[in-house]
XYZ file of C-alpha atoms in Angstrom:
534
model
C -8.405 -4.256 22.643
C -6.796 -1.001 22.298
C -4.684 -1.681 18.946
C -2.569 1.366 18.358
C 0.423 1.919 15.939
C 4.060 3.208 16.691
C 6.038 4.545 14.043
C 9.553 4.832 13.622
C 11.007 7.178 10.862
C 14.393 7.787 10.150
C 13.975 11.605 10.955
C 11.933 14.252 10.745
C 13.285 16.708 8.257
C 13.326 15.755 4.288
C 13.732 17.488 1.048
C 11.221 17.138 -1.967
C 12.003 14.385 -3.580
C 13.632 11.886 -1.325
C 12.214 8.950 0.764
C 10.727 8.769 4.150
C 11.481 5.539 5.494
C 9.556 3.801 8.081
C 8.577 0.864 10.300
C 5.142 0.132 11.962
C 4.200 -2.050 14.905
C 1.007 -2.759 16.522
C 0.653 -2.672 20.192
C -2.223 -2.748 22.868
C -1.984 0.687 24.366
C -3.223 -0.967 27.435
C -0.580 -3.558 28.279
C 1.854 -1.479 26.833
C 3.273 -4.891 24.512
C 3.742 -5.170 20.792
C 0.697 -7.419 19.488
C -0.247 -9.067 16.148
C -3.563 -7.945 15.364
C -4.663 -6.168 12.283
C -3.007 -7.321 8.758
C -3.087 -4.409 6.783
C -1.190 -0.610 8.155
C -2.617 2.757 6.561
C -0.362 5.084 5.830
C -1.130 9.149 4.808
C 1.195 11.852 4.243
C -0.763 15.336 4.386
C -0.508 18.918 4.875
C -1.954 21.790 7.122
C -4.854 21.881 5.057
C -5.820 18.340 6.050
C -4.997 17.546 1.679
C -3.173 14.406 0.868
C 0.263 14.273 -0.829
C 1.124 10.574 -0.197
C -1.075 7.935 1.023
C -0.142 3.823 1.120
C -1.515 0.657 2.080
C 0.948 -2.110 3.906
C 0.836 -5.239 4.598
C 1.859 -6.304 8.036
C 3.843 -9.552 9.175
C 3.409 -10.589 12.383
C 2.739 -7.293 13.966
C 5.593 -6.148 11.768
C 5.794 -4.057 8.930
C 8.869 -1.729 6.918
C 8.304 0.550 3.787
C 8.352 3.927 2.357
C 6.961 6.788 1.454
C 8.600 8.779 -1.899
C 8.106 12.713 -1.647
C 7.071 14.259 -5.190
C 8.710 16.782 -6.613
C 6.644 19.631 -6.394
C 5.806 19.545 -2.763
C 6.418 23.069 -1.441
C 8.627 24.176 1.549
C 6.195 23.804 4.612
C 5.446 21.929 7.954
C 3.513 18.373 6.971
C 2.396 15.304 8.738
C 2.442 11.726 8.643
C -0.067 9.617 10.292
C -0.664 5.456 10.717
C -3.679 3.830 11.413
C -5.623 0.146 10.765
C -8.973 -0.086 9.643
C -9.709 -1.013 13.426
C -8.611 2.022 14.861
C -10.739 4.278 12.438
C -13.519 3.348 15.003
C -11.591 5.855 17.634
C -11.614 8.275 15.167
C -7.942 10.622 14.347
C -6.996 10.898 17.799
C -5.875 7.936 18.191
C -3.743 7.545 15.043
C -0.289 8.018 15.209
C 0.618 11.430 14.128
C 4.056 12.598 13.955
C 4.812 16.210 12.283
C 7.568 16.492 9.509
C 9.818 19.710 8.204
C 10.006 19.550 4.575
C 12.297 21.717 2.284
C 11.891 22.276 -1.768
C 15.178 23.892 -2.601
C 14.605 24.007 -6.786
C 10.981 26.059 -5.916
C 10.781 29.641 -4.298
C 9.308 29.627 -0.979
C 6.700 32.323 -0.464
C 5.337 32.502 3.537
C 1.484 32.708 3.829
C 0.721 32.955 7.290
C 1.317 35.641 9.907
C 2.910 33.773 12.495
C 6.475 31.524 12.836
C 7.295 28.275 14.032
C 9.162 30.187 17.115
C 5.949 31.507 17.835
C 4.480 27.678 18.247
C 7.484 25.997 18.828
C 6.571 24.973 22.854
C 3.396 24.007 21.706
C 2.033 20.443 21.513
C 1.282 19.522 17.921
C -1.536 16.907 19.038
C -4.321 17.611 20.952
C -3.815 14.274 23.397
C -0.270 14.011 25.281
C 1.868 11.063 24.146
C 4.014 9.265 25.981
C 6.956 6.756 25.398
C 7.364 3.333 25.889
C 6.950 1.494 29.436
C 8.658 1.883 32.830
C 10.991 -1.323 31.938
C 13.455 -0.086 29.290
C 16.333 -2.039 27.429
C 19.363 -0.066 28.014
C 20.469 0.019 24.546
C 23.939 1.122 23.944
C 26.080 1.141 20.668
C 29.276 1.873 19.171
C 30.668 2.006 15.178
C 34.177 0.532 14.486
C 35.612 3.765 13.423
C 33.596 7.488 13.534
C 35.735 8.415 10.213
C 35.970 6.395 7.296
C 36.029 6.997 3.044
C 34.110 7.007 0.543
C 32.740 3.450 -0.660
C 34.476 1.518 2.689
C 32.412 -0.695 5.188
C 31.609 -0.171 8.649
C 30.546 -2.112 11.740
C 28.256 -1.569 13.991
C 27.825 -3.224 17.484
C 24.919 -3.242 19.606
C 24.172 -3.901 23.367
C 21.100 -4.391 25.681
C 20.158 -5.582 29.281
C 18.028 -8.161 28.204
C 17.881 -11.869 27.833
C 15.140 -11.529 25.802
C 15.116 -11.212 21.602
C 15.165 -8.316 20.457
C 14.389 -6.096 17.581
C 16.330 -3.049 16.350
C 15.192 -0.773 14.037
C 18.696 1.052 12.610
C 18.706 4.364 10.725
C 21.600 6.377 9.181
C 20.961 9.408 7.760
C 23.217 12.340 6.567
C 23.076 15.200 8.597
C 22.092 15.737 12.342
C 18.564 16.105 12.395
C 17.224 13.804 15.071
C 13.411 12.859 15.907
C 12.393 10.246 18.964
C 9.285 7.932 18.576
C 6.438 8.516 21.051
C 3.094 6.047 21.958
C -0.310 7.782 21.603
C -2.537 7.727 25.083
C -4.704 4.780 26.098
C -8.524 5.826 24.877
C -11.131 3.389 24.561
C -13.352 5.846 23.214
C -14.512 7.258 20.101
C -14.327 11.214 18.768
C -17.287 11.752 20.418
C -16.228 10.941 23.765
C -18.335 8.324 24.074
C -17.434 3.993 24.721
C -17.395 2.582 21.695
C -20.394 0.328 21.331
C -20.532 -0.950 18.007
C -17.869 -1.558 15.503
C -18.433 0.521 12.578
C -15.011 -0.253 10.967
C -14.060 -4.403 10.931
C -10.513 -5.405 11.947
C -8.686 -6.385 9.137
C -6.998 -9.757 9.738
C -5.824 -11.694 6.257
C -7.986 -9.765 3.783
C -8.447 -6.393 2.755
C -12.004 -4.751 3.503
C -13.935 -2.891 1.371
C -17.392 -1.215 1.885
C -20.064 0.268 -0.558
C -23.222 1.237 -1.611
C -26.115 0.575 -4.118
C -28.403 2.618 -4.872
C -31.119 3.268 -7.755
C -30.263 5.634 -10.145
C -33.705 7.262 -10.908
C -34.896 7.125 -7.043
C -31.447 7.463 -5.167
C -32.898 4.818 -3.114
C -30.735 2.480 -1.984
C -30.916 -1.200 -3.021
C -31.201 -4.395 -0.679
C -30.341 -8.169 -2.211
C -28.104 -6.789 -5.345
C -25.012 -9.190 -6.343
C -21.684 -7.633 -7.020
C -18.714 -8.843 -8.355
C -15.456 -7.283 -7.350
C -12.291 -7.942 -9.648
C -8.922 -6.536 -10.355
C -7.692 -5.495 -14.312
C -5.187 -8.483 -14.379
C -4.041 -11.173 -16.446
C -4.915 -13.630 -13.780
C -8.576 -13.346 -12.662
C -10.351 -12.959 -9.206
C -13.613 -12.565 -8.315
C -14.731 -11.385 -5.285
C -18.608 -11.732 -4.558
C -20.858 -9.822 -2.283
C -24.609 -8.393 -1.313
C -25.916 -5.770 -0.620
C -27.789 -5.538 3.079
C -30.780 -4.181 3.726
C -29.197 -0.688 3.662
C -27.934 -1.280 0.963
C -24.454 -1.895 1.687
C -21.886 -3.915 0.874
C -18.927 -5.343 2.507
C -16.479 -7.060 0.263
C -13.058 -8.931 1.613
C -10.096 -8.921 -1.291
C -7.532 -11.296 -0.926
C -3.733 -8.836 -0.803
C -2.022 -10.844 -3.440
C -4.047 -10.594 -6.007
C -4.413 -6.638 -6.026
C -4.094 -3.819 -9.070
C -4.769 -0.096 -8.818
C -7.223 -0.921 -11.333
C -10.271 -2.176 -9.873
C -14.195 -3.084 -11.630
C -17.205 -3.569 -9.381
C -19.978 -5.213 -11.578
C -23.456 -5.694 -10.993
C -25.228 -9.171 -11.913
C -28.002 -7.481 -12.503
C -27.932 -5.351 -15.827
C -31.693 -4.873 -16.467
C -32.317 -1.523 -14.111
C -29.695 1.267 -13.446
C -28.138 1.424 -10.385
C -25.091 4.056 -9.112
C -22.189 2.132 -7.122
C -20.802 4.291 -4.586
C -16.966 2.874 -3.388
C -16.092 4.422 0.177
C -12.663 5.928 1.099
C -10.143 3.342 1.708
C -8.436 6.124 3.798
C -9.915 7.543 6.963
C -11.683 11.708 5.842
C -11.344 13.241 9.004
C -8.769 14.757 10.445
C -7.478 16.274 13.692
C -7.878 20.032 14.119
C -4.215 21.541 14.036
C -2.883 25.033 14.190
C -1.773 26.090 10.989
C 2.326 27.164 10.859
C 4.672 28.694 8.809
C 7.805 27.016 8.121
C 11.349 28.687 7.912
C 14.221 26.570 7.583
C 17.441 27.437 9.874
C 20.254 28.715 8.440
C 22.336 25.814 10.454
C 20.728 23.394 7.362
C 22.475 24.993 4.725
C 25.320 22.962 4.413
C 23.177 20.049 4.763
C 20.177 20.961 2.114
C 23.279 21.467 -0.016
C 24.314 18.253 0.194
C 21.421 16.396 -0.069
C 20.711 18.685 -3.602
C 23.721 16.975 -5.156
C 22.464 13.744 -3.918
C 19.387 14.073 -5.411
C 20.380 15.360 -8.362
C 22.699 12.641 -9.340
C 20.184 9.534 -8.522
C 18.321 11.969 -11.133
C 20.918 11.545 -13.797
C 20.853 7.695 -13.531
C 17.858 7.332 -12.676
C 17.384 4.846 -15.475
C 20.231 2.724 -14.485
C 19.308 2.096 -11.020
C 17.449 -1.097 -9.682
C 13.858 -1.892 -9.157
C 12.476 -3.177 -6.197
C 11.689 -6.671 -7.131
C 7.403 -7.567 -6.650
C 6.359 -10.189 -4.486
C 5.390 -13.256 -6.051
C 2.331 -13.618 -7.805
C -0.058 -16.342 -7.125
C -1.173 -18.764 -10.240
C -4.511 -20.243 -8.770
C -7.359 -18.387 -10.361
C -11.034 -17.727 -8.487
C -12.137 -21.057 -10.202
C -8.732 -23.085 -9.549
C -7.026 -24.146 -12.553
C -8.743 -24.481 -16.239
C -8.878 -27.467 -17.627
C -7.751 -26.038 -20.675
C -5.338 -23.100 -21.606
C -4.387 -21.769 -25.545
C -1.894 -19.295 -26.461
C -2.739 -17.298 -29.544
C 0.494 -16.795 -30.371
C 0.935 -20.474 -31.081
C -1.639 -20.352 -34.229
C -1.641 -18.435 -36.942
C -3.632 -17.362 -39.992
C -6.850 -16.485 -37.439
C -7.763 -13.023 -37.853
C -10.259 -12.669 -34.900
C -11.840 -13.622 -31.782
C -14.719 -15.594 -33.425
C -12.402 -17.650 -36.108
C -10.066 -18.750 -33.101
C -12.945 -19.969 -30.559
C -14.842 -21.515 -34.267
C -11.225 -23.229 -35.327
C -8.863 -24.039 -32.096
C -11.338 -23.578 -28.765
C -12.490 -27.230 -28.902
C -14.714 -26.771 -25.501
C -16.298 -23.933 -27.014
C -19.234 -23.285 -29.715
C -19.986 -20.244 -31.869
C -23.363 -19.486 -32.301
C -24.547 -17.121 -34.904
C -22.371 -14.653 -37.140
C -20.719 -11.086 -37.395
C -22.956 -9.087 -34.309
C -25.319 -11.459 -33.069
C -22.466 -13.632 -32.137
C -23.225 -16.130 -28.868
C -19.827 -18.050 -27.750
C -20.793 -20.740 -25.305
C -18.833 -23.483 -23.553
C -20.058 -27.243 -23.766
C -20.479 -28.630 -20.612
C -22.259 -31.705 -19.346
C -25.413 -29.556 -18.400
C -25.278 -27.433 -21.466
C -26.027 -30.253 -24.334
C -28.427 -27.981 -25.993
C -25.388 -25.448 -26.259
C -28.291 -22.646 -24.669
C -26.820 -22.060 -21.336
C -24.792 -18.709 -20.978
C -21.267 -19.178 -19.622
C -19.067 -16.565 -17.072
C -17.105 -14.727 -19.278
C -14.010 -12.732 -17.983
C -11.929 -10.641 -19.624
C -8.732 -9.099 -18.457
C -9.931 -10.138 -14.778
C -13.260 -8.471 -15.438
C -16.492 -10.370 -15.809
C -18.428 -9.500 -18.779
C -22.663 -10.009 -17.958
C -23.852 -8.318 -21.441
C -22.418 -10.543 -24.067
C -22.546 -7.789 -26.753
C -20.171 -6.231 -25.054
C -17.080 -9.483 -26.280
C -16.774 -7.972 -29.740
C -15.967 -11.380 -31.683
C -14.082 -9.136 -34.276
C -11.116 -8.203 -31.818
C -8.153 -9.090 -33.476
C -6.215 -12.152 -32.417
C -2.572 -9.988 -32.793
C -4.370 -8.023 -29.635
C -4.994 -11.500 -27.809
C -2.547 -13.201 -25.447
C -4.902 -16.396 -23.872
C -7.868 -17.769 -23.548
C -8.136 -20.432 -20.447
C -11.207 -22.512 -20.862
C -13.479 -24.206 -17.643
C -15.548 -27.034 -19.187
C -17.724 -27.489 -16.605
C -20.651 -25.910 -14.297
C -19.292 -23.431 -11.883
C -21.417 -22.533 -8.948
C -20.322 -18.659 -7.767
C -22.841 -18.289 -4.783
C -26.235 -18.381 -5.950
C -25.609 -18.048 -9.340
C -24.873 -21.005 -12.159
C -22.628 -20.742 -14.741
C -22.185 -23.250 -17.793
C -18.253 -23.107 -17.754
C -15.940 -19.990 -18.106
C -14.584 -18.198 -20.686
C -11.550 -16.858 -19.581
C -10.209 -14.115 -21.828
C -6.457 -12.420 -21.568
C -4.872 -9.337 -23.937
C -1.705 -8.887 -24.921
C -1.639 -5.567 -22.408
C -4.347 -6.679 -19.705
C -5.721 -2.885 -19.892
C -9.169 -3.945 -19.951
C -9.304 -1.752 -22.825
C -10.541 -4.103 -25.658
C -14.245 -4.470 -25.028
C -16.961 -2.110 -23.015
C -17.349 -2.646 -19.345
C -21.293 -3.477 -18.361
C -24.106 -1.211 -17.535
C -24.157 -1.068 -14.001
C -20.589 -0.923 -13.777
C -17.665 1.448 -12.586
C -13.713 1.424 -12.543
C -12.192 2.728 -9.961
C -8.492 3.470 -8.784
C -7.937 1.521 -6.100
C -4.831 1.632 -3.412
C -3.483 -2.111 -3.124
C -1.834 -3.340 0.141
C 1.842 -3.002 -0.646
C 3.647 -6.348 0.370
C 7.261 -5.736 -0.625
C 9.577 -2.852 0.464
C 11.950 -1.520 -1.618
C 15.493 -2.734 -1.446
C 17.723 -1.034 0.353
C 21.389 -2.783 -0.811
C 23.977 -1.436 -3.014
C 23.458 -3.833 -6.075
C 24.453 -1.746 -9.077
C 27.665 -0.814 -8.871
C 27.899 0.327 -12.230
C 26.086 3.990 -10.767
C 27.733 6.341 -8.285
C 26.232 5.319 -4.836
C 24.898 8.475 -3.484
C 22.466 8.549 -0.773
C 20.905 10.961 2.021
C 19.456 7.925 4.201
C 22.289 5.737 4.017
C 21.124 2.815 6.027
C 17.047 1.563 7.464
C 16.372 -1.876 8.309
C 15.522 -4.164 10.995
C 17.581 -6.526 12.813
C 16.525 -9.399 15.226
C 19.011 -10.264 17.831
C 18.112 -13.483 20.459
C 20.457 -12.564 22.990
C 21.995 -9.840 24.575
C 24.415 -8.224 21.736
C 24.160 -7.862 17.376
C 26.233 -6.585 15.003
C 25.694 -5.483 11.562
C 27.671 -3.994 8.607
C 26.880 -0.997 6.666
C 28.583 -0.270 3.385
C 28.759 3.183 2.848
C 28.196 5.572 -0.258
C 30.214 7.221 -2.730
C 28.903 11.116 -1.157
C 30.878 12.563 1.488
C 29.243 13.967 4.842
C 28.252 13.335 8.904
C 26.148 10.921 9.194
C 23.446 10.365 12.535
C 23.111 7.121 13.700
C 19.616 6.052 15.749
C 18.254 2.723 17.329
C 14.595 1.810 18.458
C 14.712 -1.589 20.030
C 11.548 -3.756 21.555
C 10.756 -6.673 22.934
C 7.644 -8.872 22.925
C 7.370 -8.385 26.733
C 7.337 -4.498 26.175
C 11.207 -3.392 26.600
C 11.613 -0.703 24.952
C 14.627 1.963 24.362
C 15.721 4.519 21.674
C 19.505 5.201 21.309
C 21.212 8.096 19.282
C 24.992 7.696 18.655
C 26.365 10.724 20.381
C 28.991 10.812 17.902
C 28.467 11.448 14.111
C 29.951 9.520 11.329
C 32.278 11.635 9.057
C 32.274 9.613 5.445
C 35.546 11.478 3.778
């Protein structure tokens, strides 16, 4: 298998501040066809000193996958690149990720120069090391043509679209203002790693409906890493999963998260709270990079008018900024790590219960209190726990709690949301738990109680499964855009149309098409006329 990604983006110049948009496919390099293989597309935005300014995890959909990347503010004027990857293809190494370079402008910031030499100096040099090529010998043909090349402000257009192919197809259509164009390319066939040598053993697992993660344990007093330790892997959310894995006899761990149920706030507890251990988390993102000549940047004087443009742009998505509309999140899932509980109670239904421990004592009828003020016990009554002297799983916020000092019983209820009860045993692996206690704040921050001994928090990337909307839906807010139009669209025979309402910004737009097939047709179109939006 030679997974490898192409990426489309809508072009390859951008000012601080705005949005690259793009869309990913997976192909075998070796058949030259789009496949469905890995679930999960890296993404990493960086500059020539190999530091990241952007990074993203998305989720792929049958091979499929269409996002962005938002520029901050303070990135300074300068060349910059944008690469794509799976957790598959790390086992190649960076010369096989697709790596496209990208001209970026900061008009609000001086630009000072650093280096010696110019991009004319470079500028019939290869950026990558390996050649790429484009697309197979069979190509689609793709032609196009807009209903008008002049239109106003706030109008409609339509777009028609023709290939030489029986086949389905499916475009990828960008619109952006000015003329700055950019053409997608395939990386070369290698079936080797960044040594050179046939890969023989798969360091880095394919990612197919999960997310991996890998780790390790090691003592803290020896730095000797640990064999046979439990962890517990869980998001800071109101709805709870556990994820549960071992350490090898490295000490390693490999942990698979389900995508719908990620936070950037992730806990990885230990079972084991007697000795001290250090848990090391490894890069979700790929270190290494290629070696690339380093270049300074001078923008043409040709992009004036343009960088001009796209200032006012900017500026007035600034001003309502507050008024425009948020991409709407996927869905989230109900169904906790132990199913449903069999019972659930609101705190805000009761009043006149000050804390934690007068709640559980008064309303939690699965539940017992034992003891008072610090030495304070709460345990769940279960069939197997009629001496009330078994210890339950409690979670709070999403986190499992394994020292039970650490549930302060004198947390005020006003801070409290829920508390979902499992009367019952619950068998997590190897380990035995006499129900759960399943804890929820009013701001799910985690931030109530102490997280356990041989614990650590981390800020963790999650797979992004919704793109940003791209539609005109507030109309309350001048409509004024640089990349006017990026989406897909499928077509199952021969010709598709499409209509593009247009902003409230005047300009020349450039209009570009990358079409495929599932047999490997492939084409890229620019309109050789530009759109003038009066």
């Amino acid at each position: 298998m030679q997974e490898r990604i192409l990426l489309i983006i809508d072009q390859d110049f951008y000012l601080a501040g705005e949005t690259i948009n793009f869309f990913a496919v997976t192909l075998d390099a070796g058949l030259q066809i789009p496949i469905a293989f890995s679930s999960i597309l890296y993404v990493e935005l960086y500059d020539q000193d190999n530091k990241v300014i952007a990074s993203k995890k998305v989720l792929f959909k049958d091979g499929e996958a269409i996002n962005s990347i938002e520029l901050p503010r303070d990135i300074t004027t300068g060349l910059y690149y944008i690469r794509a990857y799976t957790n598959y293809m790390k086992n190649f190494g960076p010369s096989v990720f697709f790596t496209k370079r990208l001209k970026i402008v900061n008009p609000f910031v001086p630009y000072i120069a650093t280096l010696a030499d110019t991009l004319s100096r470079h500028e019939h040099q290869t950026v990558l090391q390996h050649p790429p090529y484009f697309g197979s010998s069979e190509r689609l043909k793709i032609s196009a043509q807009l209903s008008t090349t002049e239109a106003n402000r706030g109008d409609s257009i339509i777009l028609d679209i023709e290939s030489h192919t029986a086949d389905s197809v499916q475009y990828i259509v960008a619109m952006h203002l000015g003329d700055e164009r950019t053409s997608p390319s395939f990386p070369e066939r290698n079936v080797y790693d960044q040594n050179g040598s046939p890969i023989s053993r798969l360091t880095f697992l394919p990612e197919f409906t999960h997310d991996i993660v890998t780790g390790s344990i090691k003592a803290t007093n020896s730095n000797v890493s640990v064999a046979d330790k439990i962890l517990y892997l869980a998001f800071v959310d109101s709805i709870s999963w556990i994820t549960r894995c071992k350490t090898d006899s490295l000490g390693r761990f490999t942990a698979t998260m389900p995508i719908e149920y990620q936070r950037e706030d992730l806990v990885i507890s230990m079972v084991d709270t007697t000795n001290e251990f250090s848990i090391l988390l490894e890069n979700e993102f790929y270190p290494e990079f290629e070696e690339l000549e380093k270049e300074d940047y001078f923008p043409e004087p040709s992009l004036k008018s343009i960088i001009e443009a796209r200032m006012i742009n900017l500026q007035v998505n600034d001003a309502y900024g507050n008024m425009k509309n948020t991409a709407v999140s996927a869905e989230r899932p109900l169904l906790r790590f132990y199913g449903f509980p069999d019972n659930e109670y609101k705190i805000n239904t009761y009043t006149d219960l000050p804390n934690l421990e007068e709640f559980v004592r008064e309303i939690v009828l699965e539940a017992f209190v034992r003891g008072r003020r610090s030495q304070v016990n709460i345990l769940v009554k279960t069939e197997g726990n009629s001496t009330l002297n078994a210890t339950p799983l409690v979670v709070f916020d999403g986190v499992p709690l394994f020292q039970a000092n650490h549930l302060v019983p004198g947390i005020s209820t006003e801070k409290l949301k829920s508390i979902q009860v499992v009367a019952s045993r619950f068998f997590f692996g190897s380990e035995v738990y006499e129900g759960i206690l399943d804890i929820v704040s009013n701001d799910n921050s985690f931030s109530l109680v102490e997280k356990d001994k041989n614990s650590v928090r981390i800020n963790f990337c999650p797979v992004n499964t919704a793109p940003a909307s791209r539609s005109f839906v507030n109309f309350r807010i001048p409509q004024y855009t640089s990349d006017l139009y990026f989406d897909t669209l499928r077509s199952a025979g021969e010709k598709a149309t499409v209509k593009i309402a247009l902003p409230q910004n005047a300009g020349s737009y450039t209009l570009s098409i990358f079409g495929y097939t599932r047999n490997g047709e492939m084409d890229y179109f620019v309109l050789p006329d530009l759109l003038y939006v009066k």
